[in-house]
C-alpha atoms as one frame of an Amber mdcrd trajectory, in Angstrom:
protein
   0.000   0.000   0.000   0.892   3.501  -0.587  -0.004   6.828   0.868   0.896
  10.309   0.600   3.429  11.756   3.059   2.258  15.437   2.590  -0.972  15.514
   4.165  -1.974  12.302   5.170  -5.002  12.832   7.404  -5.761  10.049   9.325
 -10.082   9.773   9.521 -12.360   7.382  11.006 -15.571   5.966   9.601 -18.311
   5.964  11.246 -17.811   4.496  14.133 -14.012   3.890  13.512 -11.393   2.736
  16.034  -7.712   1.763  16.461  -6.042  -0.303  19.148  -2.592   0.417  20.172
   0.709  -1.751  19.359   1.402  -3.774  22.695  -1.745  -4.699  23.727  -4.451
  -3.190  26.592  -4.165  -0.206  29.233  -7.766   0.063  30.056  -8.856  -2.960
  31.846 -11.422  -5.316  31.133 -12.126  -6.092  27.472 -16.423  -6.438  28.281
 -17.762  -9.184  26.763 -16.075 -11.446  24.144 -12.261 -11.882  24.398  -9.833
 -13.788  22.768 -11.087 -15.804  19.364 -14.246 -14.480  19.807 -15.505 -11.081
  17.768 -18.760  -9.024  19.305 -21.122  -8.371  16.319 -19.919  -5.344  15.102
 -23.680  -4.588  13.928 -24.688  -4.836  18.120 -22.083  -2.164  18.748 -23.072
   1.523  20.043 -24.315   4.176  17.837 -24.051   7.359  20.037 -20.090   8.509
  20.405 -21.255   9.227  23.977 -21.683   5.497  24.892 -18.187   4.571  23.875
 -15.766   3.964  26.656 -12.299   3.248  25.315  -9.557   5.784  23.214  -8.114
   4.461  20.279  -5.085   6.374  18.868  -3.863   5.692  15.282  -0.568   6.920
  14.668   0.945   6.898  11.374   4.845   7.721  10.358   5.858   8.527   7.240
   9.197   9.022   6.557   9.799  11.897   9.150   6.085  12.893   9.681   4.075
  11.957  12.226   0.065  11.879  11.918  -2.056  11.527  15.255  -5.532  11.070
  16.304  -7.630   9.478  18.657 -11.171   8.286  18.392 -14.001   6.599  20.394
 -14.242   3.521  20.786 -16.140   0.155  22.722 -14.818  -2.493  24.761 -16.356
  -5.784  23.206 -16.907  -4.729  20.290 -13.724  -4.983  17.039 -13.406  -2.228
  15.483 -12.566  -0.613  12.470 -10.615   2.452  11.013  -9.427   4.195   7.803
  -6.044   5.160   6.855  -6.921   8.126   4.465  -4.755   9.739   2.262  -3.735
  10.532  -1.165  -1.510   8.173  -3.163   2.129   8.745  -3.231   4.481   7.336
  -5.105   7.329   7.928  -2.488   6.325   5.738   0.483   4.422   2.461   0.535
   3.495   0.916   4.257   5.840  -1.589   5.391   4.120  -2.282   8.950   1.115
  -1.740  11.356   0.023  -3.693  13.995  -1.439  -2.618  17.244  -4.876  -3.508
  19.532  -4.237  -7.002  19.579  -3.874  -7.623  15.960  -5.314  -5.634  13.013
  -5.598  -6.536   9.400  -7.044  -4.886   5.762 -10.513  -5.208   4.978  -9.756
  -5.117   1.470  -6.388  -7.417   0.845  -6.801  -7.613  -2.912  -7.002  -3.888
  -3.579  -4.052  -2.115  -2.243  -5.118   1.315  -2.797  -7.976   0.940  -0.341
  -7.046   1.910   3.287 -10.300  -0.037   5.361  -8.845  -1.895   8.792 -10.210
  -3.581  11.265  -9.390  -5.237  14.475  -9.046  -8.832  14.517 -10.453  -9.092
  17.944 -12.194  -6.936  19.921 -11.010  -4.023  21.264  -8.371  -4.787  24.438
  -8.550  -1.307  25.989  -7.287   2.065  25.573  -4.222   1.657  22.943  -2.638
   2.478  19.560  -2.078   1.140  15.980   0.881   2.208  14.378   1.351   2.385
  10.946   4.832   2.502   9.377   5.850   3.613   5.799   8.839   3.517   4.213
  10.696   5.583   1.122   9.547   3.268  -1.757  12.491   5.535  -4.056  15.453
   3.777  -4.488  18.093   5.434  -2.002  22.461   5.864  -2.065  23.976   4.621
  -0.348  25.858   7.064   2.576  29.523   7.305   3.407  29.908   9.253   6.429
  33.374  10.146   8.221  34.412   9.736  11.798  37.374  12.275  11.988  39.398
  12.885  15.378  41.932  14.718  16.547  42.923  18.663  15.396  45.313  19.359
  12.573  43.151  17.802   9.336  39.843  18.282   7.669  37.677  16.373   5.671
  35.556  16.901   3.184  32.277  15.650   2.262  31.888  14.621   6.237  28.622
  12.912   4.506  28.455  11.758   0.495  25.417   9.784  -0.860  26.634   7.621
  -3.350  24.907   5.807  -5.588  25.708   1.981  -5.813  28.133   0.976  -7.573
  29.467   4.139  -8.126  33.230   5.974  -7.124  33.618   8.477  -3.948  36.207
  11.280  -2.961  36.935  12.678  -0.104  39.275  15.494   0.146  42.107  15.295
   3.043  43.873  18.587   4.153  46.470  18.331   6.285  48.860  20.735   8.357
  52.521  20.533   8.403  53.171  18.417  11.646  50.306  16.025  12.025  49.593
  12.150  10.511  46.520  10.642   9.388  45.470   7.186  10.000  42.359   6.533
   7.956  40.565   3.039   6.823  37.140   2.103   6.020  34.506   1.655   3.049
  37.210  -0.461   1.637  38.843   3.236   0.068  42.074   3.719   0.038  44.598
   7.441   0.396  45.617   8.961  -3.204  47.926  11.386  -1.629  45.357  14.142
  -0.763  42.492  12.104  -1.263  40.386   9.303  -0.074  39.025   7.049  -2.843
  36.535   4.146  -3.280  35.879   2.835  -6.139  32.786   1.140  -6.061  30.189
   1.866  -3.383  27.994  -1.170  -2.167  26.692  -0.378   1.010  26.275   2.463
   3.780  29.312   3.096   5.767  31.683   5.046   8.079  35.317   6.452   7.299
  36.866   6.655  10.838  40.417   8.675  10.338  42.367   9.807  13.583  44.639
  13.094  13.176  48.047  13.261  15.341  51.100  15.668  16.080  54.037  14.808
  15.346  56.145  16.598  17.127  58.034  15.709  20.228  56.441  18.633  21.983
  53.037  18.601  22.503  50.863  20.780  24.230  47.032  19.921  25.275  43.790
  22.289  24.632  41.134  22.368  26.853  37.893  24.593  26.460  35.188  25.509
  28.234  31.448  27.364  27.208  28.454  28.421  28.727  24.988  27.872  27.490
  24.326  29.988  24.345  27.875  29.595  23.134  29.857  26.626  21.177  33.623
  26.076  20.622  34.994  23.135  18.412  37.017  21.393  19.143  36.610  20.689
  22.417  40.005  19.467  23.394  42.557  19.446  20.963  46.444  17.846  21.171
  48.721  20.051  18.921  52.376  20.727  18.604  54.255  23.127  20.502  54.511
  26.290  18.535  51.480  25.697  16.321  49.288  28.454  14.942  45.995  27.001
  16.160  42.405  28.176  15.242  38.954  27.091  17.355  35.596  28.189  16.091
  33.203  29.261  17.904  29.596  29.903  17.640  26.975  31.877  19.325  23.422
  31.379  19.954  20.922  33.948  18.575  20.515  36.881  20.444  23.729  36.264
  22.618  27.033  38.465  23.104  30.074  35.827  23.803  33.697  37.110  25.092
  36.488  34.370  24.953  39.522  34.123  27.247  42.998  32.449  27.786  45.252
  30.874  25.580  46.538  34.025  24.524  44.383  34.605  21.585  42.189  36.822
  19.555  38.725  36.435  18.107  38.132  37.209  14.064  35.138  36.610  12.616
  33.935  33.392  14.429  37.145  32.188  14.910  39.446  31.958  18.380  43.548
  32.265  17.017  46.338  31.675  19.538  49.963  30.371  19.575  50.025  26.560
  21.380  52.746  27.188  23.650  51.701  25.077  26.390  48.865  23.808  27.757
  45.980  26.330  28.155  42.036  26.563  28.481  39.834  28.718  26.620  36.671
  29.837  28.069  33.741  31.208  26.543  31.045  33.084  28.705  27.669  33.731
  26.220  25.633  36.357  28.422  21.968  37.260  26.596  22.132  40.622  24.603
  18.775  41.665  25.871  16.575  41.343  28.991  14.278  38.406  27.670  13.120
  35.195  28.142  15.664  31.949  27.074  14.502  29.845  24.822  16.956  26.415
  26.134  16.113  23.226  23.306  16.942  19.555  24.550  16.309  16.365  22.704
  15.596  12.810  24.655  18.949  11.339  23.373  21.106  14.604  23.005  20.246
  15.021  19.462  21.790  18.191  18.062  19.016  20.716  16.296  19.319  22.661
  13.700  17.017  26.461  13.909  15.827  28.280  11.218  14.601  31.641  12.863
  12.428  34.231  10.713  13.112  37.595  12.569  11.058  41.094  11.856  12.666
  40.878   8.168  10.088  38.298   7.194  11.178  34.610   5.856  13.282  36.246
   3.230  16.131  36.602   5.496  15.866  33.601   7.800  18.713  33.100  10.702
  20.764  30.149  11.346  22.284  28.339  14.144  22.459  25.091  15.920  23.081
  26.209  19.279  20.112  25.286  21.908  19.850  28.360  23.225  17.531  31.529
  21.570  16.603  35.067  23.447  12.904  35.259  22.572  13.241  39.321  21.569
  10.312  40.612  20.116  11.784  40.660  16.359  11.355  37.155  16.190   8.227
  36.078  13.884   8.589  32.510  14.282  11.171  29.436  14.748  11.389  26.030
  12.675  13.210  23.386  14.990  14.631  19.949  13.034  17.467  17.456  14.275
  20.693  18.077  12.231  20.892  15.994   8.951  21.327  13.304   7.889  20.265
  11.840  11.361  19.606   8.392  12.352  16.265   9.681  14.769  13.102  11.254
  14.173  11.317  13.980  16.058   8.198  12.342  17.887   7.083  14.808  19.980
   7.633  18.373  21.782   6.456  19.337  25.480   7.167  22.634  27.071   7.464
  26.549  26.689   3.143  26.950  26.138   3.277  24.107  23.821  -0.180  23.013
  22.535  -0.173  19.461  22.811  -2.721  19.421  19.178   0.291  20.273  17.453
   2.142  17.085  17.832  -0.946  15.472  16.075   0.910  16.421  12.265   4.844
  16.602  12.311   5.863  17.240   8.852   9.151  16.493   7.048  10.434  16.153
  10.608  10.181  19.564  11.471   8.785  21.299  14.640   6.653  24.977  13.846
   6.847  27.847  16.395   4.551  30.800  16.402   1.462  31.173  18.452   3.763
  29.841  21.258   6.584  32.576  21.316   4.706  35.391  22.646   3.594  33.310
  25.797   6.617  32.655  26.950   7.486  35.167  29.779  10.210  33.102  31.495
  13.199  30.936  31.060  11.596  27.381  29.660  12.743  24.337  28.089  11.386
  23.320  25.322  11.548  18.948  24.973  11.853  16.698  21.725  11.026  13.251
  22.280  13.159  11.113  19.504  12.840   7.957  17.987  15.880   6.036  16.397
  14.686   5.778  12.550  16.056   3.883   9.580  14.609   6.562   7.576  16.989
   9.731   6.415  14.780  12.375   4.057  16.280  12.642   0.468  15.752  14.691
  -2.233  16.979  15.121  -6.159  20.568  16.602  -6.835  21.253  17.629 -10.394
  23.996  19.355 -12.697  22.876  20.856 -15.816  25.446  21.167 -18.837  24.341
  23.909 -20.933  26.292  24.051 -24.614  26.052  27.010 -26.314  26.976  26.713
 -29.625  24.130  24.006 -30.017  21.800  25.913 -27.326  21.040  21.934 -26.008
  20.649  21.586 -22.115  22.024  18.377 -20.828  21.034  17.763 -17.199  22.655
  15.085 -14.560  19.972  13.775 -11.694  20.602  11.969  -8.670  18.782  11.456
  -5.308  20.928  12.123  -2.106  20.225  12.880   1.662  19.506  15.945   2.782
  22.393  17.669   4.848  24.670  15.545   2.842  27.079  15.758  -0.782  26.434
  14.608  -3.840  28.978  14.186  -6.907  29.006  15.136 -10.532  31.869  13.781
 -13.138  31.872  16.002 -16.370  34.453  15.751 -19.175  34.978  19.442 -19.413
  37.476  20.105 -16.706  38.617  23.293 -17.775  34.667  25.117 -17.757  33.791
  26.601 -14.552  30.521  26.139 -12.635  28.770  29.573 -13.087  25.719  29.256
 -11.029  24.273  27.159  -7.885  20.809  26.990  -6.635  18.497  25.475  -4.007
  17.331  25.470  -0.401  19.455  27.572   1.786  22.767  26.526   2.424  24.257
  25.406  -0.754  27.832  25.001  -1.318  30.234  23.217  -4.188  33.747  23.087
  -4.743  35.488  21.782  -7.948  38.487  19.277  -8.481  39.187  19.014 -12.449
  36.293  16.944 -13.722  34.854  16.457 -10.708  31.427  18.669  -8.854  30.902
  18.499  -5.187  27.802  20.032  -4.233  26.992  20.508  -0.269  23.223  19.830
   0.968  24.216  21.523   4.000  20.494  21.462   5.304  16.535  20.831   4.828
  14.377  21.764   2.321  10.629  22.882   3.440   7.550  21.261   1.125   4.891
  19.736   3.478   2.418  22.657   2.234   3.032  21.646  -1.331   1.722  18.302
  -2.010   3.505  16.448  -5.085   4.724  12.356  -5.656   8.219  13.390  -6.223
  11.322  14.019  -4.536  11.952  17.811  -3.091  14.950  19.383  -4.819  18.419
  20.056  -3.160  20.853  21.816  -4.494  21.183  22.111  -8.680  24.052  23.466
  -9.931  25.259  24.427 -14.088  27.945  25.048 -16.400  28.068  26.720 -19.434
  30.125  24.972 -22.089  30.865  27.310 -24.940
């Protein structure tokens, strides 16, 4: 079966019910049990006669659909999921209230369930969907220790096909690096033929006899990164760090300077930088905290309008009065789901419809008078959103458009080989934080974060990043 991830409304027939996944809550079943089904044309009319809550709950990628109907003890019951076809995601499980099963088996596009049994209490049926698209695989890195970068840090791949990873190093520090059976070409980090999803793990050392030890420290509304760091003695070292919105941070020891997000020093011994973030303004904090320490991602809208949205992933926001509203997502690609959010004057209806994983501010943020935490429940997930990546080839001496597609996670890279090495890439496009750099014949382009379509109904694939060149 498949059903649309956009709106997918979950509605009862009359009389419709659900039962939830590990059995009964509410006590007694009333009458039949077991084998036995109550006539389902004895059961109750009036809504006010029914005595049991039956929550269906369906998940859809990263969007969750709630809602909770009357039901009767002794009675089976049934239920509707409603929605419109899509060719993205077909149902891969639901079970829940004891057992539940289609009404119509032979016709998949018809959504009619029913209970097996009767009713066992108060519970839930969850329904799970999965991405019926064929996905990449994803090669994601595992980099520690200060003195090299990598880059992708994630790269869908499609099977079968070749990564690269690019390796900078400073003077003074070695690499050890294995996995995804790849192997270091000098600066960078080749496989050849991509078969499954896996992770790069690479360790970074000094060198040097001398080595001197960097410890930080940062109060809430501020990041710095790396958190420790072992360099050589004499080293020109740089931390970043990063403030929350509506926060002033002032950084100390080591010796160093701040420029434009960046902490620079001389390593010449071992030293601690702190960072103190104090609130710009006197407002209310805004502190974000996931169930298993999650990072989030924020996309604020302040009095500009959505045009010129802010940024940041630190937990921490000063609710000024210029803010319109706040998006809230876990960082991509992620291997959890947001389930849930409790807190801060948040109306519990508005966990009935996540969509495309993404929590919706508004009405909220001019309640909040005090200092409140705002909760995500999370749920581990196979499922990772993706969208289409392309690279069009314009030639202009034959005015023909050639394009390149490819599907690839969102806050991931995806890679383009042309044969014309020497033309440059003269324009990139898509949601928000695009980025691409260029090795001869080769396009990296950087899905740094989400894309936003759960008002927009369609069967295909949101867009990432496109990028062009113009061959002449």
């Amino acid at each position: 079966m498949k059903i649309s991830k956009a709106l997918l409304a979950i509605s009862a027939i009359t009389l419709a019910g659900c039962g939830s996944g590990s059995g009964s809550s509410g006590g007694d079943t009333g009458g039949s049990t077991g084998d036995q089904r109550g006539n389902i044309e004895d059961r109750p009319i009036s809504i006010s006669e029914s005595d049991r809550d039956m929550t269906i709950i369906e998940i859809v990628g990263d969007s969750i659909m709630e809602q909770t109907i009357p039901a009767y003890r002794g009675f089976p019951m049934e239920f509707t999921l409603n929605g419109l076809v899509d060719e993205r995601f077909e149902l891969t499980d639901i079970e829940g209230c004891g057992g539940v099963r289609s009404m119509n088996p032979g016709a998949p596009l018809v959504s009619q369930y029913e209970t097996v049994h009767n009713v066992p209490g108060d519970c839930t049926v969850t329904a799970t969907y999965s991405l019926a698209s064929e996905t990449p695989h994803l090669i994601s890195v595992d980099l520690e220790g200060y003195g090299t970068t990598i880059s992708p840090m994630d790269l869908s791949v499609p099977s079968g096909e070749s990564a690269y990873l690019f390796v900078s190093r400073e003077p003074g520090y070695d690499l050890n690096i294995t996995g995804c059976n790849g192997l270091l070409n000098e600066d960078t980090y080749v496989i050849e033929s991509a078969t499954e999803n896996c992770k790069i793990t690479a360790e970074s050392t000094p060198t040097s006899a001398e080595q001197v030890i960097i410890t930080t420290s940062a109060t809430a509304g501020a990041r710095i990164e790396p958190s420790t760091a072992t360099v050589n003695s004499g080293d020109q070292v740089i931390f970043d760090i990063e403030s929350g919105y509506g926060f002033t941070t002032k950084v100390t020891g080591c010796d160093g300077t701040v420029s434009e997000g960046s902490y620079k020093f001389t390593a010449t011994g071992d030293c601690t930088i702190d960072v103190v973030s104090l609130p710009d303004s006197d407002n209310p904090i805004l502190t974000i905290e996931t169930s298993n320490n999650e990072p989030v991602f924020l996309q604020i809208v302040d009095e500009n309008g959505r045009e010129n949205p802010v940024f940041t992933t630190i937990p921490h926001v000063v609710l000024r009065e210029s803010i319109e509203s706040m998006n809230i997502q876990l960082e991509k690609p992620s291997g959890s789901i947001l389930y849930s959010a409790d807190g801060c004057h948040r109306d519990p209806y508005h966990n009935d419809i996540i969509h495309d994983g993404i929590i919706y501010l508004y009405d909220e943020l001019p309640l909040v008078q005090n200092d409140c935490t705002l909760t995500f429940e999370t749920r581990v997930s196979d499922y990772m959103p993706v969208g289409t990546a392309s690279l069009s080839k314009f030639f202009t001496d034959t005015m023909e458009n050639e394009e390149i597609s490819k599907i690839a996670f969102v806050g991931s890279a995806s890679q383009f080989a042309i044969d014309e090495p020497s033309m440059s890439v003269v324009e990139l496009n898509g949601h928000y934080l695009c980025e691409y750099r260029r090795d001869g014949n080769l396009v990296t382009v950087y899905h740094n974060q989400t894309y936003t379509k759960w008002n927009t109904p369609s069967s295909e694939l949101s867009e990432l990043c496109w990028s062009s060149i113009d061959l002449q």
